[in-house]
Each structure stands twice: as structure tokens, then as C-alpha cells.
Amino acid sequence: MADIIHVDLDAFYVSVERGKDPALAGRPVIVGGAGRRGVVLSCSYEARERGVRNGMPSARAKRLCPDAVFVPPTFESYTSASRVFRSLLGEFTPTVEPISLDEAFCDVSGAHRLYGTTHDLAEQLRARVRHELGLVCSVGGGETKLVAKIASRAAKPDGVLVVDDPVAFLHPLPIEDLWGVGDVTAGVLRRLRITTIGELANTPESVLRRQVGTAAAAHLAAVAWGKDPSPVEPRSDARSTGAEETYESDIDADEAIEAELLRLSDRVASRLVDAGHRARTITVKIRLADYQTITRSCTLATPTSDVWTIFRTAAEAYNRFRRGRRSVRLLGVTASGFVTGGVTEQLTFERKAAFAQAEAAVEQVRGKFGKEAVRMARLLPKRDPV
């Protein structure tokens, strides 16, 4: 049965900003920096019709859509809306797996007695999101997370699509719709004259292995038939907290990988501080261009929530794996082995006091103005020399 749903808030940042300023309704809106080095974080469907896309340089977005209204992001508003969103999902089912601020998987197999079919439940959920949050969402349903995710994308904007026959649904779609098929893999498959998921499903795995390797071939052969064994897993902060990023284009430069590890470490450190935890173990997750996934962990002598300690440990774990330049499609940093309470690092009293004051000041500013209000200088965009 189609008991897994994927709920995705449409143009989330834009929708939140429109809720604060109704004058933005119906206009092409871009959330992001308007400067020469700005980037589009989110855009309205009016802007998307002109060719604007998330992640696009703002300068290009302006050329495509000169009348767009640029709005600076307010991350505290998005975090607050996301909390309400997740709480609402929890009223329909306790089995909720958040993916990001604006999307989550839900297992609704135990909710049919109260809400009817999966389609009925999805419509009730959408109505409540609109009424209580003032936001619009799209919902996809299927037997697996893979199918539910693709279905929610097909339902956009503001729709519901529940898939009862995953093979019939998937096979006419282009190969790029599958998880893990980026530009490089799509190029390899298209050279084999594989353009649809159905054509991929009917390609012998031995042929795929010669082109993309054993791990990637097994993955592609499974997902082409809608197979995805991963269950919906509610996330608990009791054991670990982490952050990961899948990149639209693979990265391989040492400087870029180091910057991403630092960015992810900053997010993990902030979550640890928010929860009042310190962690003993730092784990790095690396997924290569051929879908091979590696994890490396380091256990610290004393627990920490310090971003630089987490970053240095993550970089050390990554460097233990690295053998020459390898293209990376995903990086993740996770902290586990929690200790709640005081600072245990062996620092002098003066250094402990200084770090505590600095951490408190940073978190106070972030709490008032959002997580992006204070950022590390190494993560700021580089400026051209004057």
C-alpha cells in the first residue's frame, strides 16, 4: 500500500515572506542577496516561469527577471514556521522523518482509521497547513520513500499525487528524476541510449557495472524498479545530531571540501549548543561520484561543542580516507556520544571564561537575529581586491 508520504512546502522561504508582507503576493519574489555576489536561495513560481532557479547567481536572476522583488532571508522566521509544520505533521502520525526545514517523510500506515485513505489524509493535511500556517504544500504518496519523493515533485505546485503502481509511474519518467542521477551519471546513461527510467530498468546490471561501477549499478538497478528499503525513521537528538549536503555538481578541490566541512561543522556545533550537549565522537560521511559511501569517525578525549574542534576532527577523519583527488557528491558531519552539562576541556580558568563569554554572545545574537547573523569569516564570500 501507498503508506509513505513526502510533504514538501512549496517555495517555502517565499511563502513565509509573503505571510509577513501580503504586498508580495502575485509578484516575482526572490529570497537572497541582491548584490553582485548574491545567490538565489528561493524564488516564487512567478520568477521560475522566467527561468530563475534556486542556487542561481542573483546577477543572472536579475537579467532573466528585471522586475523581481529581492527579499533578504530571515532564517529565524523559517525555523519558527518549520517547528509548527513538524508539530502539525506529528498530529497525523508519530512516524515523521524531517529532511530539511520544509520537507519530511511520514509513515501513515497507522492513520487510516482516523483520516481515511492516503489521498484523503494528504488533502486534510494540506488544508491544515494552508489554514494554520498560511503556507502551501505538495504531497506525494507511495510504497517507498523514493516513489513518494518523486510523486510530491510531480504534484507541485499545491497538489497531491498518490502512486499505487510504482512501475507504471516511474518507467516513463526521465532518468534525471531518480535519486542519485546527476549530470555525470545521466551523461553516461544517455551515451548508452538510456533516457527513461523504464529503459534503465531493462538494462542488464552487468552493462551498468562496466560503465558506473558495482555500487552505482546495484543502486540504479534497484531504484529503477522503485525499490527503496529504507524506512521512515523519526530523528531523535538523544543520540546524535548532524548535518549533510548533497551537491548538484560533484566537488573535488581540497579548498572546496574543507570549506564544506567547516560549514557543516558550524551547523552541528550550533545544534549542540542549542540542545545543551557536548559530543565525544565526530563522524564524517563521504559519498563519492560512483555512490560509494564511506564513514570515518574520531573519538575525542574530552567532549566538545566548539566549532573549530569539530571541524579539525572532521577534517582529520576525512584526510584519513582521502587518497588523491576524488569527486565527492555528498558530505556529512555528525556528533554523537553526548555529555550534557559543563565544559570538560582541560583549559585554564581564563580561557574557559573567555570561550564561555564568546559562545554566549554568539548564541545570543543568533537567537535574536537568526543563525546566519553571525558567520565565520572563512565562510563569507570572497571579495574582489580593491
XYZ file of C-alpha atoms in Angstrom:
386
model
C 0.000 0.000 0.000
C 0.986 3.621 -0.525
C 1.584 4.270 3.170
C 4.567 6.632 2.914
C 4.079 10.295 2.080
C 6.534 13.063 1.326
C 5.324 16.533 2.296
C 7.097 19.480 0.675
C 6.293 23.121 1.409
C 6.183 24.957 -1.927
C 8.601 27.909 -2.315
C 8.952 27.857 1.473
C 11.086 30.939 2.094
C 8.994 32.990 -0.331
C 5.739 31.802 1.259
C 6.933 32.789 4.738
C 7.974 36.236 3.480
C 4.611 36.722 1.752
C 2.900 35.873 5.019
C 4.763 38.763 6.631
C 4.202 41.124 3.680
C 0.980 40.421 1.725
C 2.015 43.042 -0.867
C 4.402 40.412 -2.269
C 1.517 38.152 -3.339
C 1.413 37.512 -7.067
C 4.740 39.230 -7.729
C 8.019 37.570 -8.803
C 9.868 37.282 -5.499
C 13.459 36.168 -4.906
C 14.786 35.446 -1.427
C 18.521 36.023 -1.379
C 21.206 38.642 -1.745
C 20.650 41.272 -4.402
C 24.334 42.174 -4.639
C 26.749 41.229 -7.389
C 27.826 38.110 -5.491
C 24.352 37.245 -4.185
C 22.694 33.864 -4.705
C 19.024 32.906 -5.102
C 18.003 30.914 -2.012
C 14.349 30.592 -3.025
C 12.102 32.051 -5.693
C 8.385 32.272 -6.358
C 6.726 30.395 -9.188
C 6.244 33.720 -10.979
C 10.034 34.065 -11.056
C 10.529 30.428 -12.025
C 8.375 30.981 -15.098
C 11.054 33.441 -16.247
C 13.815 30.857 -15.807
C 15.011 31.779 -12.295
C 16.165 28.802 -10.204
C 17.404 28.228 -6.654
C 21.179 28.478 -6.394
C 21.433 30.791 -9.406
C 23.641 33.896 -9.117
C 21.461 36.919 -8.360
C 23.007 38.864 -11.230
C 21.730 36.309 -13.712
C 18.333 36.183 -11.992
C 18.020 39.953 -12.415
C 18.701 39.669 -16.127
C 16.046 36.978 -16.501
C 13.500 38.757 -14.305
C 14.237 42.510 -14.052
C 11.050 43.256 -12.102
C 11.745 40.665 -9.385
C 11.493 41.803 -5.775
C 14.569 40.744 -3.774
C 13.942 39.996 -0.094
C 16.789 39.281 2.356
C 16.369 35.947 4.166
C 15.101 35.857 7.757
C 16.148 32.428 8.954
C 14.577 32.732 12.378
C 11.162 33.087 10.696
C 11.794 29.965 8.607
C 12.915 27.963 11.641
C 9.838 29.033 13.583
C 7.491 28.101 10.725
C 9.269 24.765 10.347
C 8.705 23.923 14.023
C 4.960 24.491 13.633
C 4.973 22.454 10.402
C 6.642 19.477 12.080
C 4.337 19.704 15.068
C 1.340 19.590 12.735
C 2.710 16.520 10.951
C 3.079 14.854 14.347
C -0.673 15.196 14.891
C -1.303 12.937 11.878
C 1.369 10.324 12.662
C 4.190 9.929 15.190
C 6.462 8.495 12.474
C 7.897 11.658 10.919
C 11.372 11.937 9.391
C 12.319 15.591 8.772
C 14.613 16.073 5.776
C 15.017 19.832 5.928
C 13.109 22.841 7.224
C 10.449 22.493 4.535
C 10.047 18.773 3.850
C 9.548 15.490 5.649
C 8.632 11.854 5.130
C 5.737 10.361 7.111
C 4.626 6.767 7.583
C 0.823 6.968 7.706
C 0.095 3.235 7.839
C -1.487 3.613 11.283
C -3.540 6.708 10.490
C -6.142 5.365 8.055
C -8.820 4.694 10.666
C -8.819 8.379 11.633
C -8.167 10.024 8.266
C -9.250 7.568 5.573
C -7.147 6.757 2.524
C -3.677 8.170 1.986
C -5.145 10.625 -0.517
C -7.815 11.723 1.975
C -5.179 12.217 4.657
C -2.986 14.225 2.297
C -5.842 16.573 1.422
C -6.679 17.123 5.102
C -3.012 17.777 5.833
C -2.720 20.313 3.013
C -5.848 22.114 4.200
C -4.475 22.454 7.724
C -1.066 23.648 6.519
C -2.806 26.342 4.487
C -5.213 27.338 7.250
C -2.863 27.220 10.249
C 0.463 28.215 8.680
C -0.694 30.216 5.673
C 1.596 28.035 3.535
C 1.116 25.778 0.533
C 2.431 22.225 0.320
C 2.536 19.392 -2.165
C 2.189 15.773 -1.064
C 3.347 12.602 -2.782
C 2.454 9.113 -1.643
C 3.863 5.690 -2.450
C 5.046 2.344 -1.154
C 8.586 3.691 -0.694
C 10.299 6.949 0.173
C 11.761 7.074 -3.327
C 8.358 6.963 -5.024
C 6.769 9.362 -2.521
C 9.541 11.925 -3.086
C 9.246 11.801 -6.887
C 5.442 11.930 -6.614
C 5.499 15.091 -4.479
C 7.719 16.759 -7.083
C 5.257 15.743 -9.804
C 2.365 17.140 -7.716
C 3.898 20.627 -7.495
C 2.677 23.205 -7.010
C -0.125 22.775 -4.496
C -1.168 19.226 -5.359
C -1.451 15.614 -4.243
C -0.313 12.526 -6.117
C -0.587 9.070 -4.560
C 1.066 6.328 -6.599
C -0.455 2.843 -6.400
C 1.541 1.343 -9.292
C 5.179 2.481 -8.871
C 6.492 0.769 -12.008
C 3.858 2.323 -14.272
C 4.520 5.710 -12.661
C 8.314 5.616 -12.788
C 9.145 3.989 -16.103
C 8.017 6.782 -18.472
C 9.961 9.415 -16.473
C 13.406 10.722 -17.484
C 16.396 9.164 -15.741
C 17.260 12.512 -14.135
C 14.203 12.144 -11.876
C 15.853 9.306 -9.948
C 17.781 9.814 -6.729
C 21.489 9.792 -7.366
C 21.367 10.509 -11.097
C 23.216 13.789 -11.557
C 24.680 15.331 -14.675
C 27.666 12.988 -14.845
C 25.686 9.765 -14.404
C 22.921 10.978 -16.726
C 25.567 11.667 -19.383
C 26.954 8.126 -19.059
C 23.473 6.599 -19.281
C 22.456 8.713 -22.249
C 25.568 7.594 -24.117
C 24.146 4.102 -23.659
C 20.879 5.449 -25.139
C 19.150 5.107 -21.787
C 16.861 8.116 -21.416
C 13.930 6.866 -19.317
C 13.688 5.007 -16.030
C 11.987 2.141 -17.866
C 14.931 1.782 -20.244
C 17.275 1.802 -17.256
C 15.206 -0.891 -15.510
C 15.532 -3.162 -18.523
C 19.292 -2.709 -18.922
C 21.321 -5.665 -17.590
C 23.140 -4.787 -14.389
C 26.330 -6.204 -15.891
C 26.222 -3.490 -18.554
C 25.752 -0.797 -15.923
C 28.638 -2.153 -13.833
C 31.066 -1.680 -16.701
C 30.039 1.956 -17.011
C 29.424 3.198 -13.469
C 30.897 0.586 -11.132
C 29.424 -2.128 -8.914
C 27.875 0.006 -6.166
C 26.285 2.536 -8.516
C 24.980 -0.203 -10.824
C 23.268 -2.010 -7.923
C 21.739 1.262 -6.749
C 20.437 2.208 -10.205
C 19.051 -1.269 -10.884
C 17.077 -1.156 -7.622
C 15.658 2.368 -7.822
C 14.636 1.920 -11.467
C 12.088 -0.627 -10.208
C 11.006 1.644 -7.342
C 12.860 -0.394 -4.716
C 13.936 1.554 -1.635
C 14.214 -0.493 1.572
C 14.875 2.483 3.848
C 12.057 3.010 6.371
C 10.761 6.331 7.636
C 12.972 6.977 10.655
C 11.952 9.585 13.228
C 15.040 11.516 14.203
C 15.954 11.856 17.843
C 18.517 14.261 19.229
C 19.115 11.951 22.168
C 21.906 10.006 20.445
C 23.373 12.215 17.732
C 22.997 15.368 15.697
C 24.381 16.033 12.270
C 24.250 17.955 9.023
C 24.861 16.786 5.485
C 24.684 18.215 2.000
C 24.240 16.616 -1.430
C 25.797 18.735 -4.166
C 24.229 19.376 -7.548
C 27.730 19.188 -9.060
C 30.425 16.940 -7.611
C 33.252 18.719 -5.780
C 36.875 17.633 -5.719
C 39.052 20.653 -4.862
C 40.620 20.391 -1.395
C 39.711 24.002 -0.628
C 36.043 23.459 -1.500
C 35.813 20.273 0.580
C 37.463 21.988 3.538
C 35.006 24.898 3.284
C 32.051 22.495 3.223
C 33.346 20.575 6.244
C 33.661 23.879 8.094
C 30.129 24.920 7.103
C 28.686 21.583 8.233
C 30.698 21.687 11.476
C 29.288 25.117 12.241
C 25.738 23.817 11.852
C 26.462 20.819 14.093
C 28.128 22.992 16.754
C 25.157 25.352 16.777
C 22.731 22.456 17.280
C 24.825 21.070 20.116
C 24.828 24.441 21.874
C 21.048 24.811 21.341
C 20.463 21.406 22.968
C 22.980 21.939 25.771
C 25.065 18.953 24.641
C 28.743 18.250 24.073
C 29.884 15.310 21.982
C 32.734 12.830 22.220
C 32.600 11.337 18.702
C 32.712 13.147 15.364
C 31.841 11.199 12.215
C 32.320 12.249 8.598
C 30.183 10.740 5.840
C 31.531 10.836 2.281
C 29.630 9.733 -0.816
C 31.720 9.583 -3.968
C 30.644 10.198 -7.546
C 30.216 6.425 -8.029
C 27.839 6.299 -4.995
C 30.359 4.513 -2.790
C 29.704 5.728 0.758
C 32.429 5.880 3.403
C 32.250 6.935 7.052
C 35.202 7.810 9.274
C 34.972 8.593 12.997
C 37.233 10.117 15.643
C 36.593 9.885 19.389
C 37.825 12.818 21.459
C 39.446 12.577 24.873
C 37.001 15.184 26.152
C 33.557 16.141 24.784
C 33.104 19.405 22.896
C 30.621 21.712 21.201
C 33.345 24.006 19.851
C 33.083 24.503 16.083
C 36.826 24.552 15.485
C 37.384 21.337 17.426
C 34.587 19.668 15.472
C 35.978 20.993 12.185
C 39.555 19.920 12.888
C 38.349 16.475 13.930
C 36.136 16.163 10.848
C 38.983 17.271 8.573
C 41.305 14.740 10.227
C 38.726 11.988 9.712
C 38.288 12.987 6.069
C 42.045 13.093 5.449
C 42.391 9.550 6.826
C 40.195 8.422 3.944
C 41.443 10.651 1.125
C 43.744 9.064 -1.433
C 44.381 11.591 -4.176
C 41.666 13.809 -5.574
C 38.261 12.110 -5.587
C 34.976 13.638 -6.719
C 32.506 13.951 -3.837
C 28.730 14.206 -4.237
C 27.768 14.260 -0.527
C 29.445 15.293 2.713
C 28.091 14.957 6.228
C 29.294 15.666 9.757
C 27.671 14.020 12.791
C 28.328 14.446 16.516
C 27.449 11.649 18.947
C 28.331 10.324 22.387
C 26.615 13.211 24.155
C 27.528 14.637 27.513
C 25.151 17.202 28.942
C 26.432 19.953 31.156
C 29.631 21.808 31.872
C 32.784 22.324 29.866
C 35.235 19.459 30.375
C 38.087 20.520 28.102
C 41.315 20.999 30.039
C 41.607 24.771 29.690
C 42.837 27.361 32.101
C 40.162 29.193 34.044
C 40.725 32.341 31.997
C 40.369 30.527 28.668
C 37.222 28.740 29.848
C 35.687 32.063 30.831
C 36.661 33.682 27.535
C 35.220 30.830 25.448
C 32.034 30.772 27.511
C 31.527 34.515 27.068
C 32.193 34.313 23.324
C 29.822 31.362 22.863
C 27.121 33.085 24.898
C 27.459 36.301 22.887
C 27.291 34.490 19.541
C 24.271 32.408 20.540
C 22.504 35.473 21.947
C 22.888 37.288 18.618
C 21.838 34.200 16.640
C 18.858 33.665 18.894
C 17.636 37.203 18.262
C 18.522 37.692 14.605
C 18.796 34.160 13.198
C 21.525 31.565 12.676
C 23.069 33.486 9.772
C 23.528 36.683 11.763
C 26.993 35.583 12.905
C 29.112 33.631 10.461
C 32.742 32.617 10.358
C 34.907 34.834 8.175
C 36.211 31.801 6.276
C 32.658 31.065 5.098
C 31.959 34.549 3.789
C 32.088 35.091 0.009
C 35.487 36.269 -1.151
C 35.631 39.919 -2.203
C 37.498 41.219 -5.192
C 40.593 43.232 -4.291
C 40.037 46.982 -4.256
